[in-house]
Amino acid sequence: ACLSQAHIEEFKLKGFTKLDSFWTKQELKAIQDALSSLEKGGKLNNVATEDDGTTHTSENKNLQLCPLMPEHPIFDCLPFVPKVREAVSKLILTDVDESCCCYLSQTFWKPAHHGLGTSWHQDNAYFKLSDGKKGTAMWTAVHDATVDNGTLHVMAGKDREVLSHERDLTSDHLISCKDSLKEQDAVALEVPAGGVVFFNCNVPHCTKANITDNPRAAVAYHFVSMDVARDSLFSLPEEDNGCFWSTTTEGAVYST
């Protein structure tokens, strides 16, 4: 599905927008197969801890792989799909001379029955961009994401600044701003498999526990205008692949 003017206006107003049908059935199948192969191959790591930030849980509860792009050709090419660059360009780029980079790629896999949610946070608490609204996440639901299996939740109207964050002791490295938010203000975004949510880097977001009989996974890419991009201040393997494009009067053109 193409990004409509209504989606763009919603993103500018609320900081996020949802497209229920973004990837085709064939594209979704490729994404699902690629991620399943990585999960079965043991590439994803359990980052959940016993509420002490250090001791990993005995059973896998919150599996993460970051960066994702180098691990499979499918994930290396997704940011280059024309509809992705078109959507991102319309959401965060405002000038024909502005360029953009894929800043981060990752996946979270929440196992069936005891999948642990990822606590409230803002991506810009990690990225430290001068303007978090000049960046966006593209969150793809690999499986149907529902309230029952802990789908993505966001906070509207909380993207003006980066909130105070503390270490999330249910993980080995994540941080959380949950103490700065009121849970009753959360918006749950149910997303069919193959749908996406775009949200700017200042939008507080989280996922909840998955206690259903099936796993739930999401793949996320983060795109940042080169006007505010900076060297990564967070720990990442050195081999992560970055991709860049700039806008022209003809549209978005990649360069590497």
Tab-separated table of N, CA, C and O in Angstrom, residues 6-128:
chain	number	residue	atom	x	y	z
A	6	ALA	N	-3.143	11.348	3.928
A	6	ALA	CA	-3.698	11.210	5.284
A	6	ALA	C	-2.673	10.574	6.223
A	6	ALA	O	-2.571	10.967	7.396
A	7	HIS	N	-1.911	9.590	5.721
A	7	HIS	CA	-0.863	8.976	6.537
A	7	HIS	C	0.205	10.010	6.890
A	7	HIS	O	0.686	10.066	8.037
A	8	ILE	N	0.594	10.803	5.923
A	8	ILE	CA	1.633	11.810	6.153
A	8	ILE	C	1.166	12.820	7.198
A	8	ILE	O	1.904	13.174	8.128
A	9	GLU	N	-0.071	13.274	7.062
A	9	GLU	CA	-0.606	14.249	8.017
A	9	GLU	C	-0.722	13.653	9.416
A	9	GLU	O	-0.448	14.339	10.418
A	10	GLU	N	-1.121	12.385	9.507
A	10	GLU	CA	-1.202	11.731	10.811
A	10	GLU	C	0.183	11.618	11.444
A	10	GLU	O	0.347	11.857	12.654
A	11	PHE	N	1.184	11.278	10.647
A	11	PHE	CA	2.551	11.163	11.149
A	11	PHE	C	3.039	12.517	11.675
A	11	PHE	O	3.666	12.591	12.741
A	12	LYS	N	2.764	13.579	10.932
A	12	LYS	CA	3.210	14.908	11.351
A	12	LYS	C	2.494	15.356	12.627
A	12	LYS	O	3.085	16.017	13.482
A	13	LEU	N	1.215	14.981	12.754
A	13	LEU	CA	0.424	15.417	13.905
A	13	LEU	C	0.676	14.569	15.144
A	13	LEU	O	0.924	15.090	16.241
A	14	LYS	N	0.629	13.243	14.979
A	14	LYS	CA	0.716	12.331	16.117
A	14	LYS	C	2.103	11.749	16.337
A	14	LYS	O	2.399	11.231	17.413
A	15	GLY	N	2.916	11.761	15.286
A	15	GLY	CA	4.243	11.169	15.387
A	15	GLY	C	4.296	9.743	14.878
A	15	GLY	O	5.367	9.142	14.819
A	16	PHE	N	3.147	9.182	14.491
A	16	PHE	CA	3.113	7.801	14.002
A	16	PHE	C	1.969	7.621	13.017
A	16	PHE	O	1.007	8.399	12.997
A	17	THR	N	2.074	6.594	12.190
A	17	THR	CA	0.989	6.210	11.297
A	17	THR	C	1.127	4.733	10.965
A	17	THR	O	2.237	4.181	11.003
A	18	LYS	N	0.000	4.076	10.657
A	18	LYS	CA	-0.037	2.626	10.444
A	18	LYS	C	-0.591	2.310	9.067
A	18	LYS	O	-1.582	2.894	8.635
A	19	LEU	N	0.074	1.365	8.373
A	19	LEU	CA	-0.406	0.860	7.098
A	19	LEU	C	-0.609	-0.645	7.249
A	19	LEU	O	0.357	-1.391	7.451
A	20	ASP	N	-1.835	-1.086	7.163
A	20	ASP	CA	-2.140	-2.492	7.417
A	20	ASP	C	-1.640	-3.427	6.319
A	20	ASP	O	-1.395	-4.609	6.575
A	21	SER	N	-1.512	-2.932	5.101
A	21	SER	CA	-1.077	-3.773	3.980
A	21	SER	C	0.059	-3.073	3.255
A	21	SER	O	-0.164	-2.357	2.279
A	22	PHE	N	1.277	-3.289	3.733
A	22	PHE	CA	2.440	-2.643	3.125
A	22	PHE	C	3.209	-3.621	2.249
A	22	PHE	O	3.509	-3.358	1.100
A	23	TRP	N	3.547	-4.780	2.806
A	23	TRP	CA	4.278	-5.797	2.054
A	23	TRP	C	3.287	-6.738	1.367
A	23	TRP	O	2.246	-7.066	1.929
A	24	THR	N	3.629	-7.161	0.155
A	24	THR	CA	2.785	-8.128	-0.544
A	24	THR	C	2.898	-9.490	0.129
A	24	THR	O	3.777	-9.720	0.967
A	25	LYS	N	2.012	-10.411	-0.238
A	25	LYS	CA	2.069	-11.758	0.315
A	25	LYS	C	3.401	-12.425	0.025
A	25	LYS	O	3.964	-13.123	0.881
A	26	GLN	N	3.922	-12.210	-1.185
A	26	GLN	CA	5.206	-12.809	-1.553
A	26	GLN	C	6.349	-12.196	-0.748
A	26	GLN	O	7.254	-12.905	-0.288
A	27	GLU	N	6.310	-10.877	-0.575
A	27	GLU	CA	7.347	-10.208	0.211
A	27	GLU	C	7.287	-10.648	1.665
A	27	GLU	O	8.332	-10.903	2.295
A	28	LEU	N	6.077	-10.733	2.213
A	28	LEU	CA	5.918	-11.170	3.604
A	28	LEU	C	6.438	-12.589	3.783
A	28	LEU	O	7.123	-12.876	4.777
A	29	LYS	N	6.128	-13.473	2.850
A	29	LYS	CA	6.603	-14.864	2.949
A	29	LYS	C	8.128	-14.906	2.959
A	29	LYS	O	8.737	-15.662	3.733
A	30	ALA	N	8.766	-14.089	2.149
A	30	ALA	CA	10.224	-14.042	2.118
A	30	ALA	C	10.780	-13.548	3.449
A	30	ALA	O	11.782	-14.079	3.962
A	31	ILE	N	10.134	-12.532	4.026
A	31	ILE	CA	10.563	-11.997	5.319
A	31	ILE	C	10.395	-13.057	6.405
A	31	ILE	O	11.297	-13.290	7.228
A	32	GLN	N	9.246	-13.714	6.426
A	32	GLN	CA	8.978	-14.742	7.433
A	32	GLN	C	9.962	-15.904	7.322
A	32	GLN	O	10.497	-16.377	8.339
A	33	ASP	N	10.210	-16.372	6.112
A	33	ASP	CA	11.125	-17.497	5.917
A	33	ASP	C	12.543	-17.126	6.331
A	33	ASP	O	13.243	-17.927	6.967
A	34	ALA	N	12.971	-15.919	5.969
A	34	ALA	CA	14.325	-15.485	6.312
A	34	ALA	C	14.497	-15.377	7.823
A	34	ALA	O	15.497	-15.837	8.389
A	35	LEU	N	13.509	-14.789	8.496
A	35	LEU	CA	13.630	-14.621	9.947
A	35	LEU	C	13.534	-15.964	10.659
A	35	LEU	O	14.274	-16.212	11.626
A	36	SER	N	12.667	-16.845	10.189
A	36	SER	CA	12.562	-18.178	10.799
A	36	SER	C	13.864	-18.945	10.674
A	36	SER	O	14.277	-19.647	11.607
A	37	SER	N	14.538	-18.807	9.540
A	37	SER	CA	15.816	-19.494	9.358
A	37	SER	C	16.866	-18.972	10.324
A	37	SER	O	17.681	-19.747	10.855
A	38	LEU	N	16.849	-17.674	10.597
A	38	LEU	CA	17.795	-17.105	11.554
A	38	LEU	C	17.476	-17.557	12.971
A	38	LEU	O	18.380	-17.867	13.760
A	39	GLU	N	16.179	-17.604	13.307
A	39	GLU	CA	15.783	-18.035	14.647
A	39	GLU	C	16.132	-19.503	14.865
A	39	GLU	O	16.691	-19.873	15.914
A	40	LYS	N	15.834	-20.340	13.887
A	40	LYS	CA	16.145	-21.765	14.013
A	40	LYS	C	17.650	-22.009	14.033
A	40	LYS	O	18.118	-22.980	14.636
A	41	GLY	N	18.393	-21.135	13.388
A	41	GLY	CA	19.847	-21.265	13.364
A	41	GLY	C	20.535	-20.706	14.592
A	41	GLY	O	21.770	-20.701	14.665
A	42	GLY	N	19.757	-20.227	15.556
A	42	GLY	CA	20.338	-19.729	16.801
A	42	GLY	C	20.982	-18.363	16.695
A	42	GLY	O	21.805	-17.998	17.547
A	43	LYS	N	20.603	-17.578	15.690
A	43	LYS	CA	21.221	-16.264	15.491
A	43	LYS	C	20.674	-15.202	16.439
A	43	LYS	O	21.322	-14.191	16.693
A	44	LEU	N	19.456	-15.429	16.951
A	44	LEU	CA	18.853	-14.449	17.847
A	44	LEU	C	19.259	-14.747	19.290
A	44	LEU	O	19.339	-15.907	19.690
A	45	ASN	N	19.535	-13.710	20.042
A	45	ASN	CA	20.001	-13.863	21.419
A	45	ASN	C	18.932	-13.451	22.424
A	45	ASN	O	18.241	-12.444	22.242
A	46	ASN	N	18.824	-14.227	23.494
A	46	ASN	CA	17.913	-13.879	24.569
A	46	ASN	C	18.500	-12.743	25.389
A	46	ASN	O	19.574	-12.868	25.979
A	47	VAL	N	17.796	-11.599	25.432
A	47	VAL	CA	18.293	-10.443	26.183
A	47	VAL	C	17.521	-10.239	27.483
A	47	VAL	O	17.768	-9.274	28.205
A	48	ALA	N	16.612	-11.151	27.805
A	48	ALA	CA	15.817	-11.039	29.034
A	48	ALA	C	16.630	-11.488	30.240
A	48	ALA	O	17.404	-12.451	30.169
A	49	THR	N	16.452	-10.788	31.359
A	49	THR	CA	17.170	-11.129	32.588
A	49	THR	C	16.189	-11.311	33.747
A	49	THR	O	15.013	-10.965	33.662
A	50	GLU	N	16.727	-11.841	34.834
A	50	GLU	CA	15.925	-12.128	36.028
A	50	GLU	C	15.741	-10.876	36.889
A	50	GLU	O	16.023	-10.860	38.091
A	51	ASP	N	15.286	-9.818	36.262
A	51	ASP	CA	15.007	-8.541	36.941
A	51	ASP	C	16.221	-7.942	37.635
A	51	ASP	O	16.070	-7.128	38.564
A	52	ASP	N	17.420	-8.339	37.155
A	52	ASP	CA	18.623	-7.749	37.748
A	52	ASP	C	19.525	-7.113	36.695
A	52	ASP	O	20.590	-6.593	37.018
A	53	GLY	N	19.092	-7.151	35.428
A	53	GLY	CA	19.865	-6.546	34.357
A	53	GLY	C	21.080	-7.328	33.943
A	53	GLY	O	21.807	-6.897	33.030
A	54	THR	N	21.325	-8.480	34.563
A	54	THR	CA	22.565	-9.225	34.304
A	54	THR	C	22.321	-10.708	34.053
A	54	THR	O	22.787	-11.262	33.040
A	55	THR	N	21.614	-11.369	34.944
A	55	THR	CA	21.415	-12.814	34.869
A	55	THR	C	20.330	-13.164	33.857
A	55	THR	O	19.165	-12.826	34.039
A	56	HIS	N	20.725	-13.839	32.772
A	56	HIS	CA	19.754	-14.156	31.733
A	56	HIS	C	18.755	-15.207	32.216
A	56	HIS	O	19.088	-16.091	33.010
A	57	THR	N	17.513	-15.070	31.741
A	57	THR	CA	16.473	-16.026	32.100
A	57	THR	C	16.823	-17.411	31.578
A	57	THR	O	17.472	-17.557	30.533
A	58	SER	N	16.410	-18.434	32.294
A	58	SER	CA	16.744	-19.806	31.916
A	58	SER	C	16.052	-20.234	30.629
A	58	SER	O	16.564	-21.075	29.888
A	59	GLU	N	14.883	-19.678	30.354
A	59	GLU	CA	14.211	-19.946	29.088
A	59	GLU	C	14.134	-18.651	28.287
A	59	GLU	O	14.068	-17.562	28.853
A	60	ASN	N	14.187	-18.799	26.967
A	60	ASN	CA	14.175	-17.619	26.111
A	60	ASN	C	12.855	-16.861	26.239
A	60	ASN	O	11.785	-17.433	26.102
A	61	LYS	N	12.958	-15.576	26.493
A	61	LYS	CA	11.765	-14.750	26.657
A	61	LYS	C	11.721	-13.555	25.706
A	61	LYS	O	10.647	-13.090	25.335
A	62	ASN	N	12.890	-13.042	25.331
A	62	ASN	CA	12.950	-11.847	24.490
A	62	ASN	C	14.178	-11.967	23.597
A	62	ASN	O	15.288	-11.654	24.013
A	63	LEU	N	13.981	-12.446	22.366
A	63	LEU	CA	15.083	-12.700	21.454
A	63	LEU	C	15.313	-11.488	20.547
A	63	LEU	O	14.369	-10.955	19.965
A	64	GLN	N	16.572	-11.076	20.428
A	64	GLN	CA	16.922	-9.906	19.630
A	64	GLN	C	18.091	-10.239	18.714
A	64	GLN	O	18.974	-11.027	19.061
A	65	LEU	N	18.096	-9.623	17.537
A	65	LEU	CA	19.255	-9.666	16.636
A	65	LEU	C	19.454	-8.269	16.082
A	65	LEU	O	18.569	-7.706	15.433
A	66	CYS	N	20.605	-7.685	16.364
A	66	CYS	CA	20.911	-6.326	15.953
A	66	CYS	C	22.429	-6.196	15.766
A	66	CYS	O	23.170	-6.518	16.697
A	67	PRO	N	22.881	-5.800	14.590
A	67	PRO	CA	22.124	-5.402	13.408
A	67	PRO	C	21.594	-6.622	12.648
A	67	PRO	O	22.168	-7.706	12.713
A	68	LEU	N	20.529	-6.411	11.905
A	68	LEU	CA	19.879	-7.487	11.167
A	68	LEU	C	20.331	-7.571	9.717
A	68	LEU	O	20.413	-8.656	9.143
A	69	MET	N	20.623	-6.431	9.116
A	69	MET	CA	20.911	-6.399	7.681
A	69	MET	C	22.019	-7.350	7.230
A	69	MET	O	21.888	-8.010	6.188
A	70	PRO	N	23.121	-7.490	7.970
A	70	PRO	CA	24.197	-8.363	7.482
A	70	PRO	C	23.882	-9.853	7.556
A	70	PRO	O	24.638	-10.661	7.015
A	71	GLU	N	22.787	-10.213	8.229
A	71	GLU	CA	22.552	-11.621	8.534
A	71	GLU	C	21.806	-12.388	7.448
A	71	GLU	O	21.786	-13.615	7.470
A	72	HIS	N	21.182	-11.684	6.511
A	72	HIS	CA	20.438	-12.380	5.446
A	72	HIS	C	20.222	-11.410	4.286
A	72	HIS	O	19.917	-10.233	4.513
A	73	PRO	N	20.363	-11.878	3.047
A	73	PRO	CA	20.186	-10.981	1.883
A	73	PRO	C	18.836	-10.270	1.857
A	73	PRO	O	18.748	-9.118	1.409
A	74	ILE	N	17.789	-10.939	2.319
A	74	ILE	CA	16.472	-10.307	2.337
A	74	ILE	C	16.495	-9.031	3.169
A	74	ILE	O	16.005	-7.974	2.756
A	75	PHE	N	17.093	-9.112	4.344
A	75	PHE	CA	17.078	-7.960	5.241
A	75	PHE	C	18.066	-6.886	4.795
A	75	PHE	O	17.932	-5.719	5.159
A	76	ASP	N	19.040	-7.285	3.996
A	76	ASP	CA	19.992	-6.322	3.459
A	76	ASP	C	19.369	-5.466	2.378
A	76	ASP	O	19.762	-4.320	2.168
A	77	CYS	N	18.359	-6.002	1.679
A	77	CYS	CA	17.789	-5.277	0.543
A	77	CYS	C	16.487	-4.551	0.848
A	77	CYS	O	16.095	-3.659	0.088
A	78	LEU	N	15.807	-4.872	1.938
A	78	LEU	CA	14.503	-4.260	2.199
A	78	LEU	C	14.527	-2.725	2.223
A	78	LEU	O	13.594	-2.090	1.708
A	79	PRO	N	15.561	-2.082	2.799
A	79	PRO	CA	15.546	-0.614	2.793
A	79	PRO	C	15.620	-0.008	1.399
A	79	PRO	O	15.318	1.171	1.219
A	80	PHE	N	16.041	-0.811	0.407
A	80	PHE	CA	16.176	-0.314	-0.947
A	80	PHE	C	14.910	-0.485	-1.783
A	80	PHE	O	14.872	-0.075	-2.945
A	81	VAL	N	13.880	-1.105	-1.223
A	81	VAL	CA	12.632	-1.280	-1.959
A	81	VAL	C	12.025	0.105	-2.229
A	81	VAL	O	11.925	0.926	-1.317
A	82	PRO	N	11.632	0.387	-3.470
A	82	PRO	CA	11.158	1.739	-3.807
A	82	PRO	C	10.073	2.277	-2.901
A	82	PRO	O	10.091	3.460	-2.541
A	83	LYS	N	9.105	1.441	-2.503
A	83	LYS	CA	8.022	1.964	-1.666
A	83	LYS	C	8.509	2.338	-0.267
A	83	LYS	O	7.906	3.179	0.402
A	84	VAL	N	9.607	1.733	0.180
A	84	VAL	CA	10.184	2.105	1.474
A	84	VAL	C	10.835	3.472	1.376
A	84	VAL	O	10.561	4.368	2.194
A	85	ARG	N	11.692	3.649	0.384
A	85	ARG	CA	12.375	4.939	0.271
A	85	ARG	C	11.399	6.073	-0.028
A	85	ARG	O	11.572	7.193	0.445
A	86	GLU	N	10.331	5.763	-0.776
A	86	GLU	CA	9.334	6.783	-1.062
A	86	GLU	C	8.617	7.201	0.224
A	86	GLU	O	8.440	8.391	0.494
A	87	ALA	N	8.212	6.216	1.025
A	87	ALA	CA	7.500	6.518	2.270
A	87	ALA	C	8.378	7.295	3.235
A	87	ALA	O	7.964	8.319	3.792
A	88	VAL	N	9.587	6.820	3.443
A	88	VAL	CA	10.482	7.474	4.391
A	88	VAL	C	10.795	8.896	3.949
A	88	VAL	O	10.814	9.830	4.759
A	89	SER	N	11.041	9.081	2.650
A	89	SER	CA	11.346	10.409	2.134
A	89	SER	C	10.199	11.380	2.394
A	89	SER	O	10.414	12.520	2.809
A	90	LYS	N	8.962	10.925	2.196
A	90	LYS	CA	7.804	11.797	2.396
A	90	LYS	C	7.582	12.117	3.869
A	90	LYS	O	7.037	13.174	4.198
A	91	LEU	N	8.016	11.222	4.746
A	91	LEU	CA	7.762	11.418	6.175
A	91	LEU	C	8.801	12.297	6.853
A	91	LEU	O	8.453	13.087	7.740
A	92	ILE	N	10.059	12.178	6.487
A	92	ILE	CA	11.086	12.881	7.271
A	92	ILE	C	11.977	13.823	6.473
A	92	ILE	O	12.746	14.585	7.064
A	93	LEU	N	11.919	13.787	5.135
A	93	LEU	CA	12.753	14.685	4.341
A	93	LEU	C	11.899	15.817	3.791
A	93	LEU	O	10.799	15.599	3.307
A	94	THR	N	12.415	17.043	3.858
A	94	THR	CA	11.635	18.213	3.459
A	94	THR	C	12.261	19.003	2.336
A	94	THR	O	11.614	19.881	1.763
A	95	ASP	N	13.504	18.720	1.999
A	95	ASP	CA	14.225	19.502	1.005
A	95	ASP	C	14.779	18.570	-0.070
A	95	ASP	O	15.179	17.444	0.229
A	96	VAL	N	14.825	19.032	-1.311
A	96	VAL	CA	15.304	18.181	-2.405
A	96	VAL	C	16.780	17.835	-2.265
A	96	VAL	O	17.260	16.862	-2.851
A	97	ASP	N	17.524	18.612	-1.484
A	97	ASP	CA	18.944	18.344	-1.294
A	97	ASP	C	19.214	17.500	-0.052
A	97	ASP	O	20.364	17.180	0.239
A	98	GLU	N	18.150	17.154	0.680
A	98	GLU	CA	18.314	16.390	1.909
A	98	GLU	C	18.545	14.918	1.594
A	98	GLU	O	17.981	14.373	0.645
A	99	SER	N	19.375	14.264	2.388
A	99	SER	CA	19.621	12.838	2.220
A	99	SER	C	19.309	12.109	3.518
A	99	SER	O	19.099	12.720	4.558
A	100	CYS	N	19.287	10.792	3.435
A	100	CYS	CA	18.815	9.976	4.541
A	100	CYS	C	19.626	8.694	4.610
A	100	CYS	O	20.127	8.211	3.585
A	101	CYS	N	19.781	8.140	5.801
A	101	CYS	CA	20.482	6.871	5.951
A	101	CYS	C	19.644	5.887	6.760
A	101	CYS	O	18.802	6.285	7.560
A	102	CYS	N	19.875	4.615	6.506
A	102	CYS	CA	19.312	3.570	7.350
A	102	CYS	C	20.262	3.416	8.528
A	102	CYS	O	21.373	2.911	8.393
A	103	TYR	N	19.832	3.869	9.677
A	103	TYR	CA	20.693	4.035	10.843
A	103	TYR	C	20.848	2.755	11.648
A	103	TYR	O	21.866	2.526	12.281
A	104	LEU	N	19.795	1.921	11.642
A	104	LEU	CA	19.798	0.734	12.482
A	104	LEU	C	18.805	-0.282	11.930
A	104	LEU	O	17.770	0.083	11.375
A	105	SER	N	19.139	-1.565	12.075
A	105	SER	CA	18.228	-2.645	11.689
A	105	SER	C	18.236	-3.692	12.793
A	105	SER	O	19.292	-4.030	13.336
A	106	GLN	N	17.059	-4.210	13.131
A	106	GLN	CA	17.007	-5.196	14.207
A	106	GLN	C	15.691	-5.972	14.160
A	106	GLN	O	14.754	-5.601	13.458
A	107	THR	N	15.654	-7.060	14.911
A	107	THR	CA	14.420	-7.810	15.084
A	107	THR	C	14.273	-8.218	16.539
A	107	THR	O	15.277	-8.425	17.246
A	108	PHE	N	13.033	-8.280	16.989
A	108	PHE	CA	12.690	-8.868	18.279
A	108	PHE	C	11.713	-10.007	18.029
A	108	PHE	O	10.744	-9.846	17.282
A	109	TRP	N	11.980	-11.138	18.656
A	109	TRP	CA	11.138	-12.337	18.524
A	109	TRP	C	10.640	-12.697	19.915
A	109	TRP	O	11.433	-12.968	20.820
A	110	LYS	N	9.315	-12.658	20.095
A	110	LYS	CA	8.712	-12.956	21.385
A	110	LYS	C	8.160	-14.384	21.356
A	110	LYS	O	7.152	-14.662	20.689
A	111	PRO	N	8.797	-15.324	22.044
A	111	PRO	CA	8.361	-16.727	22.009
A	111	PRO	C	6.931	-16.910	22.526
A	111	PRO	O	6.412	-16.071	23.272
A	112	ALA	N	6.324	-18.000	22.118
A	112	ALA	CA	4.976	-18.331	22.584
A	112	ALA	C	4.971	-18.564	24.094
A	112	ALA	O	5.974	-18.960	24.690
A	113	HIS	N	3.852	-18.265	24.732
A	113	HIS	CA	3.563	-18.562	26.142
A	113	HIS	C	4.278	-17.649	27.139
A	113	HIS	O	3.678	-17.244	28.131
A	114	HIS	N	5.556	-17.342	26.908
A	114	HIS	CA	6.286	-16.559	27.909
A	114	HIS	C	7.130	-15.450	27.283
A	114	HIS	O	8.151	-15.054	27.836
A	115	GLY	N	6.678	-14.949	26.129
A	115	GLY	CA	7.401	-13.849	25.501
A	115	GLY	C	7.322	-12.587	26.341
A	115	GLY	O	6.250	-12.189	26.823
A	116	LEU	N	8.453	-11.934	26.548
A	116	LEU	CA	8.539	-10.739	27.386
A	116	LEU	C	8.444	-9.487	26.517
A	116	LEU	O	9.095	-9.394	25.479
A	117	GLY	N	7.655	-8.534	26.951
A	117	GLY	CA	7.561	-7.276	26.218
A	117	GLY	C	8.825	-6.448	26.354
A	117	GLY	O	9.672	-6.702	27.213
A	118	THR	N	8.949	-5.459	25.478
A	118	THR	CA	10.050	-4.499	25.547
A	118	THR	C	9.508	-3.218	26.164
A	118	THR	O	8.522	-2.649	25.681
A	119	SER	N	10.138	-2.751	27.223
A	119	SER	CA	9.596	-1.657	28.024
A	119	SER	C	9.517	-0.343	27.238
A	119	SER	O	10.164	-0.161	26.203
A	120	TRP	N	8.727	0.587	27.771
A	120	TRP	CA	8.585	1.914	27.171
A	120	TRP	C	9.939	2.584	26.989
A	120	TRP	O	10.767	2.622	27.904
A	121	HIS	N	10.147	3.141	25.804
A	121	HIS	CA	11.382	3.869	25.524
A	121	HIS	C	11.191	4.744	24.291
A	121	HIS	O	10.217	4.596	23.545
A	122	GLN	N	12.121	5.649	24.080
A	122	GLN	CA	12.188	6.449	22.858
A	122	GLN	C	13.493	6.100	22.151
A	122	GLN	O	14.555	6.028	22.781
A	123	ASP	N	13.437	5.901	20.848
A	123	ASP	CA	14.656	5.554	20.121
A	123	ASP	C	15.709	6.642	20.238
A	123	ASP	O	16.914	6.358	20.260
A	124	ASN	N	15.265	7.890	20.349
A	124	ASN	CA	16.231	8.975	20.417
A	124	ASN	C	16.956	9.046	21.758
A	124	ASN	O	17.936	9.778	21.899
A	125	ALA	N	16.490	8.295	22.745
A	125	ALA	CA	17.264	8.180	23.984
A	125	ALA	C	18.563	7.425	23.717
A	125	ALA	O	19.563	7.617	24.419
A	126	TYR	N	18.539	6.555	22.708
A	126	TYR	CA	19.753	5.854	22.269
A	126	TYR	C	20.512	6.681	21.233
A	126	TYR	O	21.730	6.830	21.305
A	127	PHE	N	19.787	7.219	20.239
A	127	PHE	CA	20.437	7.851	19.093
A	127	PHE	C	21.010	9.224	19.402
A	127	PHE	O	21.995	9.636	18.811
A	128	LYS	N	20.337	9.973	20.277
A	128	LYS	CA	20.767	11.314	20.667
A	128	LYS	C	20.868	12.262	19.462
A	128	LYS	O	21.821	13.031	19.322
